[in-house]
CSV table of C-alpha atoms in Angstrom, one decimal:
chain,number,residue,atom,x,y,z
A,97,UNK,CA,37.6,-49.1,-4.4
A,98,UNK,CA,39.0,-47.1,-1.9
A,99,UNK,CA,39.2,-44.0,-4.3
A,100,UNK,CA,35.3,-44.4,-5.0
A,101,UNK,CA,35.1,-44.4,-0.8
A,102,UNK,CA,37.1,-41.4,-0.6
A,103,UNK,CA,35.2,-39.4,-3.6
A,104,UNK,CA,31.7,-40.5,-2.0
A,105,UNK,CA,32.6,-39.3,1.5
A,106,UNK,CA,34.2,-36.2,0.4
A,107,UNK,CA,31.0,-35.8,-1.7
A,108,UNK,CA,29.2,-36.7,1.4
A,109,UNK,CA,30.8,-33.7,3.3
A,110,UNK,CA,30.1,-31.5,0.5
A,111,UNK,CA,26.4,-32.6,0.5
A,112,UNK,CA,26.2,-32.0,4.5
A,113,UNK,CA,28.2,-28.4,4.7
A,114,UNK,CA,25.9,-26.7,2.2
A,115,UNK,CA,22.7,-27.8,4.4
A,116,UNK,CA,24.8,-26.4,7.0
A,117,UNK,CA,25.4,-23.3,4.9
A,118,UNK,CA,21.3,-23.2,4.1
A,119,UNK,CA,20.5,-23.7,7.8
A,120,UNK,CA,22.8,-20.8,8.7
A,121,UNK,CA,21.6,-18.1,5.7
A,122,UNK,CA,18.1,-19.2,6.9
A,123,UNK,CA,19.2,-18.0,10.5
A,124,UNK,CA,21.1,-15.6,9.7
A,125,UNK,CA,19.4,-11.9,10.8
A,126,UNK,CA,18.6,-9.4,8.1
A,127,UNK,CA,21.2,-6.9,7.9
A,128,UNK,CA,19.1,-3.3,8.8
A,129,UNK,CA,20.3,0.0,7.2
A,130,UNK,CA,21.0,1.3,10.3
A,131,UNK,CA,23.5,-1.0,11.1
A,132,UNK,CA,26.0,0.0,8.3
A,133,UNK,CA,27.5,3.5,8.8
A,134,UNK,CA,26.8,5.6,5.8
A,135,UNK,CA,27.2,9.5,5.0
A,136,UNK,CA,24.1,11.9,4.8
A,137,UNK,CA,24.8,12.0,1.2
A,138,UNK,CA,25.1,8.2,0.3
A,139,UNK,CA,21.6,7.8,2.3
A,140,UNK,CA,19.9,10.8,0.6
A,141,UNK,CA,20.7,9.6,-2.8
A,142,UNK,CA,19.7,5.8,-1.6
A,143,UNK,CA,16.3,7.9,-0.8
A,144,UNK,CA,15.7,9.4,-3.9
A,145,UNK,CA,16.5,6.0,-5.9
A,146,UNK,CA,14.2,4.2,-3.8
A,147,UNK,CA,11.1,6.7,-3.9
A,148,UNK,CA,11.9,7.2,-7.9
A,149,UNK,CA,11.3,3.4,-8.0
A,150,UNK,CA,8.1,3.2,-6.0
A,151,UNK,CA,6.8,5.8,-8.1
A,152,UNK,CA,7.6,4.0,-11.0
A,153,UNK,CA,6.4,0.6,-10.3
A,154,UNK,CA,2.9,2.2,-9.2
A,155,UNK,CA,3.2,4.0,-13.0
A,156,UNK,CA,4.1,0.5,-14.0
A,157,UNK,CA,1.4,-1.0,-12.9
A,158,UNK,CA,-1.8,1.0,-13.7
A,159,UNK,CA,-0.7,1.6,-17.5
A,160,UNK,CA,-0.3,-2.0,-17.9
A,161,UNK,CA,-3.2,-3.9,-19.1
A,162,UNK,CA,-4.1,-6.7,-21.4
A,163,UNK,CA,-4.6,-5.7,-25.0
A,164,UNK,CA,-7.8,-7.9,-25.3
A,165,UNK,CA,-9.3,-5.7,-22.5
A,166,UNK,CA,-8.0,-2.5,-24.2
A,167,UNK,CA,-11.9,-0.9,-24.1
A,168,UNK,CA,-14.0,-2.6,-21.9
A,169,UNK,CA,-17.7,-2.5,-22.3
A,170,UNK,CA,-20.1,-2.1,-20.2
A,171,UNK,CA,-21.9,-5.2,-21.4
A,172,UNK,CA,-18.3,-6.7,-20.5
A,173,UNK,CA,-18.2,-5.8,-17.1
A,174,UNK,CA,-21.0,-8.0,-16.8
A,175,UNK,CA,-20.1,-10.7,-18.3
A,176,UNK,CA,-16.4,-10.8,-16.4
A,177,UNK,CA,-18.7,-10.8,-13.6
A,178,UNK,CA,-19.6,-13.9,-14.0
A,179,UNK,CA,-15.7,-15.2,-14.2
A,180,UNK,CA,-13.5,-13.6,-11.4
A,181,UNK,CA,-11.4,-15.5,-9.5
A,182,UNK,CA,-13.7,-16.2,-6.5
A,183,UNK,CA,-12.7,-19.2,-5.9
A,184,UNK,CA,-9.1,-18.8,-5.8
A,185,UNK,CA,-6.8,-18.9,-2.9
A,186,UNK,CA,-4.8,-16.1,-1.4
A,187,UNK,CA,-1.9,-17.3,-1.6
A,188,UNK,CA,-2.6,-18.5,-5.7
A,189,UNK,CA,-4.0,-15.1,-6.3
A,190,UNK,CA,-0.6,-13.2,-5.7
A,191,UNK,CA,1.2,-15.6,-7.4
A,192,UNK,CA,-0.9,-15.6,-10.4
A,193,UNK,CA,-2.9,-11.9,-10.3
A,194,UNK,CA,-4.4,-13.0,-13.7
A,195,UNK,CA,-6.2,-15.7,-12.3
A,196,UNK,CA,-8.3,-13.2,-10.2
A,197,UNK,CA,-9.7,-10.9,-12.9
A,198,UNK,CA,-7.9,-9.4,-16.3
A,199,UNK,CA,-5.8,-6.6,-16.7
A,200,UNK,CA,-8.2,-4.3,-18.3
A,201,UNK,CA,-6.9,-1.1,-19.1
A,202,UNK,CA,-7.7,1.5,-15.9
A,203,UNK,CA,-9.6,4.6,-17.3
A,204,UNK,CA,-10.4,7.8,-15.2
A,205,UNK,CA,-13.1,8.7,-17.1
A,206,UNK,CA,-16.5,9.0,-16.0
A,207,UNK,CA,-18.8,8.0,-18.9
A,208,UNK,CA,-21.1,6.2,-17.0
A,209,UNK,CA,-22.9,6.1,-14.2
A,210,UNK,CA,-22.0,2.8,-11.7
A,211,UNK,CA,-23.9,-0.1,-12.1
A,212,UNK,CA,-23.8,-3.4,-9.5
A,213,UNK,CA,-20.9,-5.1,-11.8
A,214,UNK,CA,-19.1,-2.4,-11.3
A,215,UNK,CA,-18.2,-2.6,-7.4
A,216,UNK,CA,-16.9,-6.4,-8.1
A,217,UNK,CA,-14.9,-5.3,-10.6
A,218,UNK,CA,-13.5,-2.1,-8.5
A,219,UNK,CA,-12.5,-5.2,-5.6
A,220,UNK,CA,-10.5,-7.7,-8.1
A,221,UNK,CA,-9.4,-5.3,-10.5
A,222,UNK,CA,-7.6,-3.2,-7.5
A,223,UNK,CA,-6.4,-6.8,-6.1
A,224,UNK,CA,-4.7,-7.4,-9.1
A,225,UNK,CA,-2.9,-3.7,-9.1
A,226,UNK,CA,-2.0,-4.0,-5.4
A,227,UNK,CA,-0.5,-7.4,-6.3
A,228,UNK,CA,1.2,-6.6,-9.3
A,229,UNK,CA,2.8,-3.4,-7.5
A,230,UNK,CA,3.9,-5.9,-4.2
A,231,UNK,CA,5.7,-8.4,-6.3
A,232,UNK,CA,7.7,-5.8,-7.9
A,233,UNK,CA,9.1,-5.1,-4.7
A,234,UNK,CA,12.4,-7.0,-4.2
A,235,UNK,CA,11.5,-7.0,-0.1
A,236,UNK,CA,8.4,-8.4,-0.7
A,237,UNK,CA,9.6,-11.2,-3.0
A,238,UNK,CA,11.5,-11.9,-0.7
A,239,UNK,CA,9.0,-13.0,2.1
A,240,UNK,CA,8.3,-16.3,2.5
A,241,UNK,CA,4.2,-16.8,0.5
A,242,UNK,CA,2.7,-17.0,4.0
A,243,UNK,CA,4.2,-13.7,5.4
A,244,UNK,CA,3.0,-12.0,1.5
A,245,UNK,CA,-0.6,-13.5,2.6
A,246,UNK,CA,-0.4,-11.7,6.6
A,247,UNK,CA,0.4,-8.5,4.9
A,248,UNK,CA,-2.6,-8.5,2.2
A,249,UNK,CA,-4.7,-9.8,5.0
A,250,UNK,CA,-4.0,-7.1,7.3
A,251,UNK,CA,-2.9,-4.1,4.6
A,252,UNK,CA,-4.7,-4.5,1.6
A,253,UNK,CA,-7.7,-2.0,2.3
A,254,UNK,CA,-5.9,0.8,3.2
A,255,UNK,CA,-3.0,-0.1,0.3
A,256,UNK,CA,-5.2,-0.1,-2.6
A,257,UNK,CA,-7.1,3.1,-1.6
A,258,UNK,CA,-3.9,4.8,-1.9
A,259,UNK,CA,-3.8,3.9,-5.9
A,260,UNK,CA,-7.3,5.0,-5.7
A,261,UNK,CA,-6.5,8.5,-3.9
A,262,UNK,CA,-3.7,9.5,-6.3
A,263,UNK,CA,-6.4,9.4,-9.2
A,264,UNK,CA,-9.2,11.5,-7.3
A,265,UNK,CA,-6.7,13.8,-6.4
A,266,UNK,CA,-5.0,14.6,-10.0
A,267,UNK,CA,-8.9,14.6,-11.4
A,268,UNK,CA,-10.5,16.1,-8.6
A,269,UNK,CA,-13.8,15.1,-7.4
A,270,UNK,CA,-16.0,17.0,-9.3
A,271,UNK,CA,-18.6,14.2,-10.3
A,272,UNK,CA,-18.2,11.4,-7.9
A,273,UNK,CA,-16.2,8.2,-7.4
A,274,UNK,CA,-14.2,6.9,-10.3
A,275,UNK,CA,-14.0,3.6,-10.3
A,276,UNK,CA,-11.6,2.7,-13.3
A,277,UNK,CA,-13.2,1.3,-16.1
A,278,UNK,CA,-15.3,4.6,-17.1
A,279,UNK,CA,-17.9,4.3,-14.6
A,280,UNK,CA,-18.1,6.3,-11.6
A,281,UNK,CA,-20.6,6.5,-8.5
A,282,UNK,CA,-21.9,9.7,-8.0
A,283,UNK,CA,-22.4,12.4,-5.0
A,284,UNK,CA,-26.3,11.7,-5.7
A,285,UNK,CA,-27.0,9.1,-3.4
A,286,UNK,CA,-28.0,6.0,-5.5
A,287,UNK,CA,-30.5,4.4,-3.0
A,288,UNK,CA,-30.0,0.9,-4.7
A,289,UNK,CA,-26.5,0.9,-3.4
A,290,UNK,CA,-26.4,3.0,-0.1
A,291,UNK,CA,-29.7,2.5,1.2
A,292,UNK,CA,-28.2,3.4,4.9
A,293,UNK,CA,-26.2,6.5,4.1
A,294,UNK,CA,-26.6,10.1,3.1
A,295,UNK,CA,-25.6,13.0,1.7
A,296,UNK,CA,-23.9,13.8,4.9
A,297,UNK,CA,-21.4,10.5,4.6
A,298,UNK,CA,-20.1,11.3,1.2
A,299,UNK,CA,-18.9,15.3,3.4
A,300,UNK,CA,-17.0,12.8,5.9
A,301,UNK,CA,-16.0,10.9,3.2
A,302,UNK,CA,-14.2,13.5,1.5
A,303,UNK,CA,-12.9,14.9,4.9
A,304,UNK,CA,-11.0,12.2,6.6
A,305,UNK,CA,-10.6,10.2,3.1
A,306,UNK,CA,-9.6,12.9,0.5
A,307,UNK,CA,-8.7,16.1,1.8
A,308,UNK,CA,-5.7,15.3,3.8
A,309,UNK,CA,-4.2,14.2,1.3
A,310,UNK,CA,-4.7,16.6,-1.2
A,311,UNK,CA,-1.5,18.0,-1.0
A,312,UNK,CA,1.0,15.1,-1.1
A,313,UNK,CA,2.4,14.7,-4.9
A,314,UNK,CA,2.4,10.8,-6.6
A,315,UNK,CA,5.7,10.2,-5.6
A,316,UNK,CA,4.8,10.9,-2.0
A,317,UNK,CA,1.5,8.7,-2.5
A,318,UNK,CA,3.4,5.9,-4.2
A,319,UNK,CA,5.8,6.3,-0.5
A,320,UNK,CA,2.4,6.0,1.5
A,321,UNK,CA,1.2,3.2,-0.3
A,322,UNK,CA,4.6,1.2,0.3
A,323,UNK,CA,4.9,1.8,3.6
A,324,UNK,CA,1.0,1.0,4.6
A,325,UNK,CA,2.3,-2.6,2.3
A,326,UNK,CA,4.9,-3.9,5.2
A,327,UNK,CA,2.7,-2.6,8.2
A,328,UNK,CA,2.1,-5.5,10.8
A,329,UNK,CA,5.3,-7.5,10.2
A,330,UNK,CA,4.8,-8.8,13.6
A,331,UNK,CA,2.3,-10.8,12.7
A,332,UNK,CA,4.9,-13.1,10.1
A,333,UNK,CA,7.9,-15.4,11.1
A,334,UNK,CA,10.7,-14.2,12.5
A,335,UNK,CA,12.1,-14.1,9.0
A,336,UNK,CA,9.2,-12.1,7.4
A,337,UNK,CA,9.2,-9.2,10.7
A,338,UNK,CA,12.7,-8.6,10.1
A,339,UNK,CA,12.5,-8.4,6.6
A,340,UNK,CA,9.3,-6.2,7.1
A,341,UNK,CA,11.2,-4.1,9.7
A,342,UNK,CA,14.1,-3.1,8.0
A,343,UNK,CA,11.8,-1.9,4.7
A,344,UNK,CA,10.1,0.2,7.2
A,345,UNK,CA,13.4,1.4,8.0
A,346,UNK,CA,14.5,2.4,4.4
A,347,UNK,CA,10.6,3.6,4.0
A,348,UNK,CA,11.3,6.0,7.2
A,349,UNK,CA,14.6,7.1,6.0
A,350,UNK,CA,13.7,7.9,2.3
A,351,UNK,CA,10.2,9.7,3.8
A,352,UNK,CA,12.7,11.7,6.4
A,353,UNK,CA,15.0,12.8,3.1
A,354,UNK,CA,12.0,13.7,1.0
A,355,UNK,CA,10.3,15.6,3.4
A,356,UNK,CA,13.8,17.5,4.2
A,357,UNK,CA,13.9,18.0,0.4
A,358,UNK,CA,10.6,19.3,0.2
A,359,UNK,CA,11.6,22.1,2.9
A,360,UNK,CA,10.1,20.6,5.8
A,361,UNK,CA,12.7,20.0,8.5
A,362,UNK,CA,12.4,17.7,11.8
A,363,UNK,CA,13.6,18.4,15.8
A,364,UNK,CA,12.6,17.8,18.8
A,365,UNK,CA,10.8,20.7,20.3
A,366,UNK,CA,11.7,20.8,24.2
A,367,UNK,CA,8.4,20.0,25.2
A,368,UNK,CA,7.6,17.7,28.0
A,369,UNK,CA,6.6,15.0,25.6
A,370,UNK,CA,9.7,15.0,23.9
A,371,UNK,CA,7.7,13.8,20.2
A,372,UNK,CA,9.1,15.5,17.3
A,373,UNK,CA,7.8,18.0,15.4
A,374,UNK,CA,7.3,19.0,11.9
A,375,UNK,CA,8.6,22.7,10.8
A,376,UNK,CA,8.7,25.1,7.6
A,377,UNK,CA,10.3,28.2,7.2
A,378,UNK,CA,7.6,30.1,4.8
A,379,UNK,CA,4.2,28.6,7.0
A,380,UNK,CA,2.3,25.6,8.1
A,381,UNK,CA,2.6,22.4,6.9
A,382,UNK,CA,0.1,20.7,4.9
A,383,UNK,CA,-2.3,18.2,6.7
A,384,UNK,CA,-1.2,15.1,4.4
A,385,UNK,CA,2.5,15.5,5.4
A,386,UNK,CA,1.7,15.7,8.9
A,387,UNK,CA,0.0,12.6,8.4
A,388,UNK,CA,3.4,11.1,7.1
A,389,UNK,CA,5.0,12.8,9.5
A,390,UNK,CA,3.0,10.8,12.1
A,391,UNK,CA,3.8,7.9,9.9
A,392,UNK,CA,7.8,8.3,11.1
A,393,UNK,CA,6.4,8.5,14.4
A,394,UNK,CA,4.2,5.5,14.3
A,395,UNK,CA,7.2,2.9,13.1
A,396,UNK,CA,8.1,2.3,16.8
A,397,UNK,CA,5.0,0.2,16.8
A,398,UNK,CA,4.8,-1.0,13.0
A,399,UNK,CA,1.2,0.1,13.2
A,400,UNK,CA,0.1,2.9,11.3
A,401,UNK,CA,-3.9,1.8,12.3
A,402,UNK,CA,-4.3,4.7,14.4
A,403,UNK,CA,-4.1,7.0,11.7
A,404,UNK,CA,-7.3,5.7,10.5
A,405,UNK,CA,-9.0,5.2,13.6
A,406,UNK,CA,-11.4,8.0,13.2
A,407,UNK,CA,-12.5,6.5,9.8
A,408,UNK,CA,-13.4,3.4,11.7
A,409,UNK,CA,-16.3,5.3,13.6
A,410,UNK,CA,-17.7,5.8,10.3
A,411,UNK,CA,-18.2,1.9,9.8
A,412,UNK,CA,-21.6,0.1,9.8
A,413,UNK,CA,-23.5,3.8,11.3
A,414,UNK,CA,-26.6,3.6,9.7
A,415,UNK,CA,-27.8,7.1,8.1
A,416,UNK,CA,-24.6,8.2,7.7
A,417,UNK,CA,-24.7,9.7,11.6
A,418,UNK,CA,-21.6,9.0,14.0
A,419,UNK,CA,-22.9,7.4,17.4
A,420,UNK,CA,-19.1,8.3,18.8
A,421,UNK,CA,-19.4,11.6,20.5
A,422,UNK,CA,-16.0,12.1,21.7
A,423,UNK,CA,-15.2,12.9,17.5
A,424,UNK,CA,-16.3,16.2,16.4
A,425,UNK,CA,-16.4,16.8,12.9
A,426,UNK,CA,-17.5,20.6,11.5
């Protein structure tokens, strides 16, 4: 009897020092990259691993599709229309991407013009990329579901253009919009659809949308798109921040060793301001790496909003005309 005692208390104590052991991990702070001293070397090649695996997962995810939605129809389109995930929660649709629309197969082609169908489908079938490319993240896996659902809430827009970006920039845009599925909205103005803008929205479009970031390569893109992901980790528990601030950390880093790798080196320039400065032996630097230059800047406030602020001007103006006249655009 008083063996059984002794086994149940021990057992008892077992029981009570691994909650104590779960209470404490839960605690416990994120261990950030810079707080472990390692060479130049060890970090460049952490870089490179990291940004090669980015680029793959976004690679990953657009080739990967459903073999019963192979070759999607037009006729198709329309009828998935009628069965996307509209009712389904946040937090369900990132668990279960599927639930929200199919994985078609994503074609670049434009064999089509656009029809209405085709703007829903654009929405889910991007929500369903975006959220395949997040949950092959380890960092974001590791977020608690309710921090995953502050980041899409607040990051999703400017995330998923990105996979959008990379596309228009390898085809160019010659005939319009692709859209994915072999439709594609033209430069025509299709009244229908844009019965508020014209011709002169699609030139900002291009200009603060596209043409910046015509030089960055995929893997750059794929960088972008990760670090626009685990913006705004202030808004998550304290668990989810950290966790979102030390992936900026490693995001910074391995955008600091590409950049350096690309030939574009980083000092501070003496001015009064003190900010630092992007410079390149053989001439100026391109406009899209200034913008991720300005990303390296912009981590001290885990905001990368003002980037995009002048796009924001562009919102709900009628006739494509900007009512903000402290932006001049030629």
């Amino acid at each position: 009897m008083r063996e059984e005692s002794l086994r149940d208390a021990n057992k008892s104590q077992l029981v009570d020092n691994m909650r104590e052991e779960d209470k404490l991990e839960e605690i416990r702070p994120v261990q950030t990259s810079h707080s472990v001293n390692i060479s130049n070397e060890d970090r460049h090649r952490r870089s490179m691993n990291l940004i090669d695996f980015l680029y793959s997962v976004s690679k990953m995810c657009e080739d990967n599709y459903d073999p019963l939605y192979a070759n999607v129809t037009e006729d198709e389109i329309i009828e998935m229309d009628k069965a996307y995930g509209r009712h389904i929660s946040l937090e369900n649709g990132l668990r279960n991407p599927e639930l929200v629309a199919p994985r078609t197969r994503i074609k670049w082609t434009r064999e089509r013009i656009m029809i209405k169908e085709d703007i829903s489908y654009c929405w889910y079938r991007t929500f369903v990329i975006a959220a395949d490319f997040a949950n092959m993240i380890p960092q974001f896996r590791q977020l608690p579901i309710q921090d995953q659902c502050q980041l899409f809430r607040h990051n999703f827009a400017t995330t998923s253009w990105l996979f959008y970006l990379d596309a228009i920039i390898k085809l160019g845009l010659i005939d319009g919009f692709p859209f994915g599925n072999g439709a594609y909205a033209p430069k025509d103005i299709i009244p229908e659809y844009n019965p508020f803008i014209n011709s002169d929205a699609h030139h900002y479009y291009s200009k603060l949308l596209i043409d910046p970031f015509k030089d960055l390569d995929s893997k750059e893109i794929s960088l972008f798109m990760t670090i626009l992901l685990f913006q705004n980790g202030e808004s998550c528990s304290d668990k989810g921040s950290e966790i979102c601030r030390r992936m900026n950390e490693l995001l910074i880093d391995a955008l600091w060793d590409y950049q350096a790798a690309c030939g574009i080196t980083n000092a501070v320039d003496g001015s009064e301001d003190n900010e630092i400065h992007c410079f390149k032996a053989n001439g100026a630097i391109p406009t899209g790496r200034i913008l991720l230059q300005q990303a390296r800047l912009a981590k001290e406030t885990d905001s990368l909003i003002n980037l995009f602020d002048e796009v924001d001007l562009l919102q709900d103006e009628e006739n494509g005309y900007l009512s903000d006249t402290s932006l001049t655009l030629d």
